[in-house]
Short mmCIF file of C-alpha atoms in Angstrom, two decimals:
data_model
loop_
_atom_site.label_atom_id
_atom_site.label_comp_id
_atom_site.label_asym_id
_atom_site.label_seq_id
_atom_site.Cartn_x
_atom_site.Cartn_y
_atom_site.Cartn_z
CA UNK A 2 73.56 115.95 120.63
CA UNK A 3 76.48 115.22 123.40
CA UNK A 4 75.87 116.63 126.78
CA UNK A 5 77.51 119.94 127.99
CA UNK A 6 80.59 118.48 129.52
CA UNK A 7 81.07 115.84 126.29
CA UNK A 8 81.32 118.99 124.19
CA UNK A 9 83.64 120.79 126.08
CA UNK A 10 86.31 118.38 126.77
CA UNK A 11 86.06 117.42 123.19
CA UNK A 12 86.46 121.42 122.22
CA UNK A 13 89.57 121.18 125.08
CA UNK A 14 91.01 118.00 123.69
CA UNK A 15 90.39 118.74 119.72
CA UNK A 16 92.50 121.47 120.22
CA UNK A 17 95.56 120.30 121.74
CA UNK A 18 94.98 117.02 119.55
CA UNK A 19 94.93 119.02 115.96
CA UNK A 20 97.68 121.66 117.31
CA UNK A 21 100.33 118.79 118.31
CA UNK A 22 99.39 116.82 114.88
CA UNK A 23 100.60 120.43 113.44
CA UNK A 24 103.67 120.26 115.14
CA UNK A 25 104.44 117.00 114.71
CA UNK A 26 104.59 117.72 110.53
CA UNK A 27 107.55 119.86 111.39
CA UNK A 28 109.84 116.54 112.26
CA UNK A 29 112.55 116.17 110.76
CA UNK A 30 111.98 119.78 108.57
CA UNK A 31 112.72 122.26 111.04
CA UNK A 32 115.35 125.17 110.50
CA UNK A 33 117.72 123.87 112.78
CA UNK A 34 117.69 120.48 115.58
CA UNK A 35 117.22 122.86 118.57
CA UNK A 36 113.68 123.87 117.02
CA UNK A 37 112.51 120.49 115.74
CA UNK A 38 113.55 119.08 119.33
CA UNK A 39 111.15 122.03 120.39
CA UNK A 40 108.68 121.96 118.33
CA UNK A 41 107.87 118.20 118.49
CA UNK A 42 108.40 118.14 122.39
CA UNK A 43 105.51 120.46 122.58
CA UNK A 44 103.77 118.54 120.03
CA UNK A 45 104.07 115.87 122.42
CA UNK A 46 102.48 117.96 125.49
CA UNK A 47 99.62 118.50 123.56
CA UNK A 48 98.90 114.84 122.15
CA UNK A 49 98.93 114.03 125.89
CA UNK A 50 96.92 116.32 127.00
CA UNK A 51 94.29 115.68 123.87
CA UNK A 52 94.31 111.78 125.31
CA UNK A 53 93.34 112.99 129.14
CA UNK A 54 90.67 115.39 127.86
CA UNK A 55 89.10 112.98 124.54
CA UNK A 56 89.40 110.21 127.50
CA UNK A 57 86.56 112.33 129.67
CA UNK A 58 84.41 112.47 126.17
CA UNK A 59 84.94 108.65 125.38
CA UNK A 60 87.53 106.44 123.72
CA UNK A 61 90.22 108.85 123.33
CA UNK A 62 91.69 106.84 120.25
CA UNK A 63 88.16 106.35 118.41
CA UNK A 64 87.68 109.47 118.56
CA UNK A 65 90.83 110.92 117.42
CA UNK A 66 91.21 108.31 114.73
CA UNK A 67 87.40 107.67 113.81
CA UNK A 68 85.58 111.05 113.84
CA UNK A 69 85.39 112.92 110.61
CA UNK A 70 85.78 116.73 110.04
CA UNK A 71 82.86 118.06 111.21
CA UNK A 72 82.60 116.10 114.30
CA UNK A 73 85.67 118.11 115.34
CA UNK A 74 85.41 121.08 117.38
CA UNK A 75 88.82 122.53 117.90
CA UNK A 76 89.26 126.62 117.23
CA UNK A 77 90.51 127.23 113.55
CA UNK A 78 93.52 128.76 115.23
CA UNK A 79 95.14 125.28 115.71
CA UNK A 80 94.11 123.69 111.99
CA UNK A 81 95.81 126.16 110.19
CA UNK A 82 99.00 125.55 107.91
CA UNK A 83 102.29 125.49 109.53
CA UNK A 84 103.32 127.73 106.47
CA UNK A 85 107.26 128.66 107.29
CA UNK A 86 108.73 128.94 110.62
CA UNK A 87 107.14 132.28 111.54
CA UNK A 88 103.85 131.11 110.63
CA UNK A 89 104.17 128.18 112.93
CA UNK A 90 105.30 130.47 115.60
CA UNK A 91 102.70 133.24 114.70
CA UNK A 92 99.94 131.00 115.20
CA UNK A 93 101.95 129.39 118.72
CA UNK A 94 101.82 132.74 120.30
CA UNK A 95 99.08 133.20 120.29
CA UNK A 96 97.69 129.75 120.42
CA UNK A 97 99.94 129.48 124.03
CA UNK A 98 99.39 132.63 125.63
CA UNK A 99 95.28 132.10 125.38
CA UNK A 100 95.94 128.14 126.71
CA UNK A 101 97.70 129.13 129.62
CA UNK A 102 95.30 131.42 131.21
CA UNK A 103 92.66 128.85 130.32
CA UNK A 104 94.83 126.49 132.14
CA UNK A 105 95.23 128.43 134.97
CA UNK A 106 91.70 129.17 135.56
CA UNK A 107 90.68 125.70 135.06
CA UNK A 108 92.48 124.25 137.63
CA UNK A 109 90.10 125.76 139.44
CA UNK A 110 86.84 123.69 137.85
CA UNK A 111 84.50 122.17 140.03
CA UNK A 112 85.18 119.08 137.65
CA UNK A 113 87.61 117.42 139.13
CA UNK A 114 89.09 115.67 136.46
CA UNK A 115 89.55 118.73 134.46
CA UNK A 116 91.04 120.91 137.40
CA UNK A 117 93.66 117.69 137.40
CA UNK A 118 94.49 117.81 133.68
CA UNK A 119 94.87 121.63 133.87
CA UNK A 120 97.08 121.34 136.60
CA UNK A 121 98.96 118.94 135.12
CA UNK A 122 99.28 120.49 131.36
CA UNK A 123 99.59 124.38 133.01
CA UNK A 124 103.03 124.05 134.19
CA UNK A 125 103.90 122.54 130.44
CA UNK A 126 102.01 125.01 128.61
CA UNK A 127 104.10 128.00 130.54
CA UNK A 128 107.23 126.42 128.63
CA UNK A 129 105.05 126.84 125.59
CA UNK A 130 104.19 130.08 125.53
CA UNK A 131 108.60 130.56 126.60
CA UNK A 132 109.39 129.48 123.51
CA UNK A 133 107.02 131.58 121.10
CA UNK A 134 107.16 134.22 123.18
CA UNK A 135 110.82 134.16 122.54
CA UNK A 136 110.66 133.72 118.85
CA UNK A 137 108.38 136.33 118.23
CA UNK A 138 111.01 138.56 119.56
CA UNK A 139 113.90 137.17 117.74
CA UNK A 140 112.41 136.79 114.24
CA UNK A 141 110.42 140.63 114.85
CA UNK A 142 113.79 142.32 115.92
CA UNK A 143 115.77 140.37 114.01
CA UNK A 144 116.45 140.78 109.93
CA UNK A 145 114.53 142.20 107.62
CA UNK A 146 113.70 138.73 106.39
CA UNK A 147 112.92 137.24 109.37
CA UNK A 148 111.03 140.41 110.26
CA UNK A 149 109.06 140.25 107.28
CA UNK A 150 107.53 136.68 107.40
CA UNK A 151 106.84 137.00 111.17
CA UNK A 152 104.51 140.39 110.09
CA UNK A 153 103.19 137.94 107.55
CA UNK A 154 102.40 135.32 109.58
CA UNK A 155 100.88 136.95 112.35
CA UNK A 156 98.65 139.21 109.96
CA UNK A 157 97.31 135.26 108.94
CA UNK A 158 96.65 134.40 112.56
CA UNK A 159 95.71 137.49 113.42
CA UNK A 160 91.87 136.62 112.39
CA UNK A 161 91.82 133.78 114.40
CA UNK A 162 92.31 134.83 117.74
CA UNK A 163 88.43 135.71 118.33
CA UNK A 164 87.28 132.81 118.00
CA UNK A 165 89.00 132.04 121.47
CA UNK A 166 87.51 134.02 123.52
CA UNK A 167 83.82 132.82 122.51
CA UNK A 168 81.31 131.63 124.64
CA UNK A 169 78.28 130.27 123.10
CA UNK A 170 75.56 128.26 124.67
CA UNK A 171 76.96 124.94 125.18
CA UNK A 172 79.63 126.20 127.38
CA UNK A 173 77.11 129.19 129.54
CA UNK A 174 75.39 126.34 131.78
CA UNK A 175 78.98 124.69 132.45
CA UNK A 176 80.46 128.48 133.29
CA UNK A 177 77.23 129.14 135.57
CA UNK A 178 78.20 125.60 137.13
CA UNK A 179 81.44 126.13 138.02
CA UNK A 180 83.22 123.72 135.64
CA UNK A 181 84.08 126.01 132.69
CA UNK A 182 86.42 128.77 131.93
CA UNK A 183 84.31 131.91 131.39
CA UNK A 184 87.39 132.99 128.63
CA UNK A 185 85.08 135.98 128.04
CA UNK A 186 87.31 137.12 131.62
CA UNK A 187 90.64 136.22 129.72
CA UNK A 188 90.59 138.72 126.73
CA UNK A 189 92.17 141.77 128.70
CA UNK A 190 94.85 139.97 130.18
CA UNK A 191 95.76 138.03 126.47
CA UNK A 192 95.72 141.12 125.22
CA UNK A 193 98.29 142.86 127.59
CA UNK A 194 100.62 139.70 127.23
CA UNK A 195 100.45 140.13 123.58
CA UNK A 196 100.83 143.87 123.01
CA UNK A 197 103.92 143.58 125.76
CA UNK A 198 105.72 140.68 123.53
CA UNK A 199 105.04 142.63 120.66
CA UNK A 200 106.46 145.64 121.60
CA UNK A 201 109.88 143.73 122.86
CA UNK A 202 109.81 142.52 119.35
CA UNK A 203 109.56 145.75 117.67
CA UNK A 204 106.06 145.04 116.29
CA UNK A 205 102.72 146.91 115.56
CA UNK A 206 99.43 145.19 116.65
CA UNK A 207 98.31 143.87 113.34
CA UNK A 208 95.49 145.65 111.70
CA UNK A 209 91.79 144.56 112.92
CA UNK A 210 90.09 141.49 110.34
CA UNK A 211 87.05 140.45 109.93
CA UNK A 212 87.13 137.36 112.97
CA UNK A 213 86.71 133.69 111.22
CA UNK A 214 84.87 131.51 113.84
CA UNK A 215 82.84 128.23 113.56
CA UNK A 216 85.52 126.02 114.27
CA UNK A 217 83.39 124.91 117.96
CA UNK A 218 80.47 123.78 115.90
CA UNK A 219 82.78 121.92 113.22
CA UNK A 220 82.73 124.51 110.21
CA UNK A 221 86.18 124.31 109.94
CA UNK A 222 88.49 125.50 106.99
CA UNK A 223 89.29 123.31 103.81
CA UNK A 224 92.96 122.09 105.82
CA UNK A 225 91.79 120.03 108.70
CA UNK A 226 90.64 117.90 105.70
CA UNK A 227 93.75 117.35 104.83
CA UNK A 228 95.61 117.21 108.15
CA UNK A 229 92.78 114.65 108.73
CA UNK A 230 93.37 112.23 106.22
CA UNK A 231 96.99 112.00 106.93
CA UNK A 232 96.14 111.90 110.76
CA UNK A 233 93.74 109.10 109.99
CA UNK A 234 95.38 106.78 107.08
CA UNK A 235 96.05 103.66 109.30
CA UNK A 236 93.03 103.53 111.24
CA UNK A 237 91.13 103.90 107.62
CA UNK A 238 93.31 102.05 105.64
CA UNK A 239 93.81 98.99 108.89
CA UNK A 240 90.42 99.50 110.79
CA UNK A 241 91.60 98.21 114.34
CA UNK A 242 95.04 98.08 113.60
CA UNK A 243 97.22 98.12 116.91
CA UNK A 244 100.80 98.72 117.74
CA UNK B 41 100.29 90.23 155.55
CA UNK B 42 99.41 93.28 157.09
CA UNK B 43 99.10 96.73 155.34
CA UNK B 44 102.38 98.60 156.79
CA UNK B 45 104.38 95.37 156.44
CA UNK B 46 103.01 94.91 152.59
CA UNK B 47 103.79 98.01 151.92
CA UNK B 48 107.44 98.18 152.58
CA UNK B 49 107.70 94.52 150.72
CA UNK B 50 106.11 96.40 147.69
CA UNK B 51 108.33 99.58 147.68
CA UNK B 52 111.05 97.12 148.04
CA UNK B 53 109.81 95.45 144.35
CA UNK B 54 109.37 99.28 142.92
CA UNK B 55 112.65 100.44 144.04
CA UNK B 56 114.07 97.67 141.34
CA UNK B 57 111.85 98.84 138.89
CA UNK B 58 114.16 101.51 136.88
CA UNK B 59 112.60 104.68 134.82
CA UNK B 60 112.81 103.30 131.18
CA UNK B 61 114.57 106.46 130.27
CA UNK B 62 116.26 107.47 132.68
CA UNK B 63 117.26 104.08 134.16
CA UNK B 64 119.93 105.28 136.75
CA UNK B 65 116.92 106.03 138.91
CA UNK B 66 114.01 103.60 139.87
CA UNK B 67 110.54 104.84 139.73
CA UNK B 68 110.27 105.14 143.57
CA UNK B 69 113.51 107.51 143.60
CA UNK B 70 111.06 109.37 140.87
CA UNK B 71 108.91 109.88 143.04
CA UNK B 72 105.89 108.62 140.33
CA UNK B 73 105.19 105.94 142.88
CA UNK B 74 102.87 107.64 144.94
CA UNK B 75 100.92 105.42 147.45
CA UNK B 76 100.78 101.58 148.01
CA UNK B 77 97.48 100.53 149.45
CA UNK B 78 96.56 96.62 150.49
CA UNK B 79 94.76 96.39 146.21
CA UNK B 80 96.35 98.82 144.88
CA UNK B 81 99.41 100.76 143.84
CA UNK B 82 98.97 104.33 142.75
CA UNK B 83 100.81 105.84 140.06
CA UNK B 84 101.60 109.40 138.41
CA UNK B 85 102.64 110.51 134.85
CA UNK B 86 105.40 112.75 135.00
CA UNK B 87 104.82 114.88 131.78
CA UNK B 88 101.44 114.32 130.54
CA UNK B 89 102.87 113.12 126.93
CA UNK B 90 105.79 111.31 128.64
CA UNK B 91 105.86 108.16 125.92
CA UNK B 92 107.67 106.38 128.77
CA UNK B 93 104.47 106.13 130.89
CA UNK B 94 103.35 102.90 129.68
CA UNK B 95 106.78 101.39 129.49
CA UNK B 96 106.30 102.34 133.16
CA UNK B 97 103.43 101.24 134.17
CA UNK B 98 104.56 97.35 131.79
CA UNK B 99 107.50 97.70 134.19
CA UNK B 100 105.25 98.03 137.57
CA UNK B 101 103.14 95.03 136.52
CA UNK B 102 105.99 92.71 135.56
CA UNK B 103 107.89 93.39 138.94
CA UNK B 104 104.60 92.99 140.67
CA UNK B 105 103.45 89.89 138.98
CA UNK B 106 107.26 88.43 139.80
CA UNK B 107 107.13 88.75 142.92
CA UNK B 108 103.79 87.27 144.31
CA UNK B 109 101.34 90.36 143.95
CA UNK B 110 99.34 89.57 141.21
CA UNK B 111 96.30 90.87 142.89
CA UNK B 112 97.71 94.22 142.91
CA UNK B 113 95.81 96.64 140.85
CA UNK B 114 98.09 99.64 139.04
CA UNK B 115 95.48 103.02 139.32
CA UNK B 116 96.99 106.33 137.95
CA UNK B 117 96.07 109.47 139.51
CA UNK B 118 97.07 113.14 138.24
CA UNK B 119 96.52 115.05 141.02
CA UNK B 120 98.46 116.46 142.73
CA UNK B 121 100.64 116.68 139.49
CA UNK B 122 104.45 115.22 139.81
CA UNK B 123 106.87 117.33 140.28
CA UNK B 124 110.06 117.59 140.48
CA UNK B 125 110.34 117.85 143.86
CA UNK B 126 109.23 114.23 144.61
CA UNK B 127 112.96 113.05 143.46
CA UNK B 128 114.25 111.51 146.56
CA UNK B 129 117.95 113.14 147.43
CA UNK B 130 119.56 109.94 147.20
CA UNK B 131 117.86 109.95 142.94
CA UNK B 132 119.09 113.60 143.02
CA UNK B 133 122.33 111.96 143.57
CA UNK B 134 122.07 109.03 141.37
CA UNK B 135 121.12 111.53 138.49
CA UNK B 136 124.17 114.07 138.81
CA UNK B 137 126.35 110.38 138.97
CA UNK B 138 124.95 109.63 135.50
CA UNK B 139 125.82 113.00 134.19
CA UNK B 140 122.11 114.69 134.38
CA UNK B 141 122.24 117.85 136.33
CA UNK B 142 119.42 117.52 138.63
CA UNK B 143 116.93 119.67 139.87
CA UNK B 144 117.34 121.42 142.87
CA UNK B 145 115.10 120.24 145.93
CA UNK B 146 112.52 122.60 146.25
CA UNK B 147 113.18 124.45 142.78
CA UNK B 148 109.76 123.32 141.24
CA UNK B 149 107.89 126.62 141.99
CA UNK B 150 110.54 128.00 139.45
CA UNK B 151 109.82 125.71 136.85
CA UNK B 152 111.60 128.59 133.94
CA UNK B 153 114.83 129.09 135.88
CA UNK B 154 118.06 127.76 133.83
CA UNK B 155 120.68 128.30 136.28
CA UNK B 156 122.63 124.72 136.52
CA UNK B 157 125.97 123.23 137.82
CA UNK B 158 127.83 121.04 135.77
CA UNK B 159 127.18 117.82 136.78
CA UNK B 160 130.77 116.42 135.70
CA UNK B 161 133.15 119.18 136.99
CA UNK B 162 130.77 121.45 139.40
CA UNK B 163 131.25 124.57 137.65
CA UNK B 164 128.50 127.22 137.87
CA UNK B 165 129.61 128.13 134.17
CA UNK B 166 127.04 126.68 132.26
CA UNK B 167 124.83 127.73 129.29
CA UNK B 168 122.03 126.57 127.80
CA UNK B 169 122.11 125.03 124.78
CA UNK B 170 118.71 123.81 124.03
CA UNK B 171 115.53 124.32 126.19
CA UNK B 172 113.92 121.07 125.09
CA UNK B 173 115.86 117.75 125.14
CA UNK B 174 115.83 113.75 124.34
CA UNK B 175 113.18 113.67 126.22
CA UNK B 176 110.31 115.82 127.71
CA UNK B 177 111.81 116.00 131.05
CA UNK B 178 115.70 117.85 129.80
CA UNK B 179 117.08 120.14 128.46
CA UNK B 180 120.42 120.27 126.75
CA UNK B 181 123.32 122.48 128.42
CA UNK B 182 126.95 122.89 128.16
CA UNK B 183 129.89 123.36 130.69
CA UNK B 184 131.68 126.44 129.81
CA UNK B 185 134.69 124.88 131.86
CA UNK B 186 135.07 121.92 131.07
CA UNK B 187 133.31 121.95 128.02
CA UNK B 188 131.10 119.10 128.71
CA UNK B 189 127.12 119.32 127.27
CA UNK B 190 125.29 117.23 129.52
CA UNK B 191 121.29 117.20 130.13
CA UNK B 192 119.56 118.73 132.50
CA UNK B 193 116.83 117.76 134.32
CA UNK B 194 113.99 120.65 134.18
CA UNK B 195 112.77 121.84 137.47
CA UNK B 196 109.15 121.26 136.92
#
């Protein structure tokens, strides 16, 4: 068993680590060059901010290349399939929105390394949450196709947005400390950001689902399998294989 | 050599050090260079997946090494985070020369706003074009007068 703080910058860095590999199988396939330039610049953010936080748990590398599945503790949010464009975006909004309130409050840690990445990563995640925030409108008040896969793909997400806000008792001590993000305190103000883009974008609140969660103690869903093994090929195939 | 008088030799070295992607601008005009002590020089990422920062911090070490101050260790720090701000005026000037719009002094607190002059002809007439660029720090605009796209550096 890691310590407290091992386990939470892992949770932090798994993440942003498994969101940007997400991103990053968009390259070269998105709907048009302005979105793949987006899509893979914020792929970048996170990959960045993945190596800061995996660098406070160990060997950022090692552990991004040599862990298996269920030594990973990102939210199931992130490891889902991009599906089409308004799944990808679905899953962004509400992936970005939660981030940057975390952000923001953790600037504030009592651990000074993580106040410094936050700080750092905050003022990139607000152009994160922009650009979904954004999309969500266009593709919700926009055709009936477009329309249509962005209900779809938020009705998908939808059942993964619990999961954020969980506190369990890894994180409690590090809260009581000082050097965690009680998200508990976030919900409310996620909530309002979401209902307000929704409404710009013409859509209902999607109907409650049953919450999947386990993600934080690495039950995670059949895909991060598979983003895993693509994530992973050289360091398997080449063990130690550098640039 | 004392500190204040190895200090200025150092900058001198870092001012010919140029931003790998942006190479009108050296990393002191940055502003990434962020303290010289008498072991050390201290360094900040701009963007915290900025693929230039090693290309960076090879540069640092090579200029260093060529010029006598082997000993020198490079430390990075990310607090307090770069910003745009920390572009001297004279890189300000040196960006707008190689046809990057920069940011306006002071315009980091509004890290969203897209308001730009065209760095070729001057023209407030701009639009975006694309919020995310060649690289993390720009975004792509165009002129609406002289028709020019051009980057933009983000306030940030």
């Amino acid at each position: 068993m890691t310590d407290g703080l091992t386990e939470y910058a892992l949770r932090l860095g798994d993440d942003s680590l498994i969101l940007g590999q997400r991103l990053g199988e968009w390259c070269g396939h998105a709907p048009m060059l302005e979105v793949d330039l987006s899509l893979t610049n914020v792929a970048l953010d996170l990959v960045g901010q993945a190596t800061l936080f995996l660098g406070i748990a160990g060997d950022a590398d090692k552990l991004a290349f040599h862990r298996d599945v269920l030594d990973f503790k990102n939210c199931l949010l992130v490891e889902q399939p991009n599906g089409d464009f308004a799944q990808t975006i679905a899953r962004q909004f509400l992936f970005s929105n939660w981030q940057e309130l975390l952000f923001r409050e953790l600037t504030q840690s009592r651990n000074a390394t993580l106040a410094a990445i936050a700080g750092k990563a905050v003022k990139e995640v607000a152009y994160h949450a922009r650009l979904a925030n954004e999309w969500m409108v266009r593709l919700g008040d926009g055709t009936a196709e477009s329309r249509a896969r962005i209900v779809n793909g938020l009705d998908w997400m939808w059942r993964f947005g619990d999961e954020l806000f969980d506190v369990d008792d890894v994180v409690e001590p590090l809260i009581a400390s000082g050097v965690a993000v009680d998200v508990r305190k976030l919900r409310g103000e996620w909530d309002q950001r979401i209902a307000r883009t929704l409404s710009e974008a013409t859509l209902e609140m999607p109907k409650p689902r049953r919450a999947a969660k386990g993600g934080r103690i690495g039950h995670h869903s059949e895909h991060l399998g598979h983003l895993l093994s693509e994530m992973q090929f050289l360091q398997r195939a080449y063990p130690g294989a550098t640039w | 050599m004392s500190v204040p008088a190895l200090k200025d030799e150092v900058l001198a070295v870092l001012a010919g050090v140029p931003d790998p992607e942006v190479p009108c601008i050296s990393v002191v005009e940055l502003g990434i260079v962020r303290e010289v002590r008498a072991d050390a020089v201290v360094i900040t990422p701009t963007y915290t997946g900025c693929p230039a920062t090693q290309a960076i911090e090879q540069g640092i070490r090579a200029a260093l090494d060529g010029h006598g101050f082997r000993n020198l260790k490079i430390e990075t720090a990310l607090a307090p985070p770069w910003t745009t701000d920390w572009i001297s005026d004279e890189g300000r000037e040196k960006l707008r020369a190689y046809g990057i719009a920069p940011p306006p002094q002071g315009a980091a607190k509004n890290s969203l706003r897209e308001d730009v002059a065209c760095p070729r002809c001057g023209s407030a007439r701009t639009e975006e074009i694309s919020r995310f660029g060649s690289t993390p720090c720009k975004a792509l605009h165009r002129c609406l007068d002289c028709r020019e796209p051009f980057d933009r550096f983000k306030c940030h």
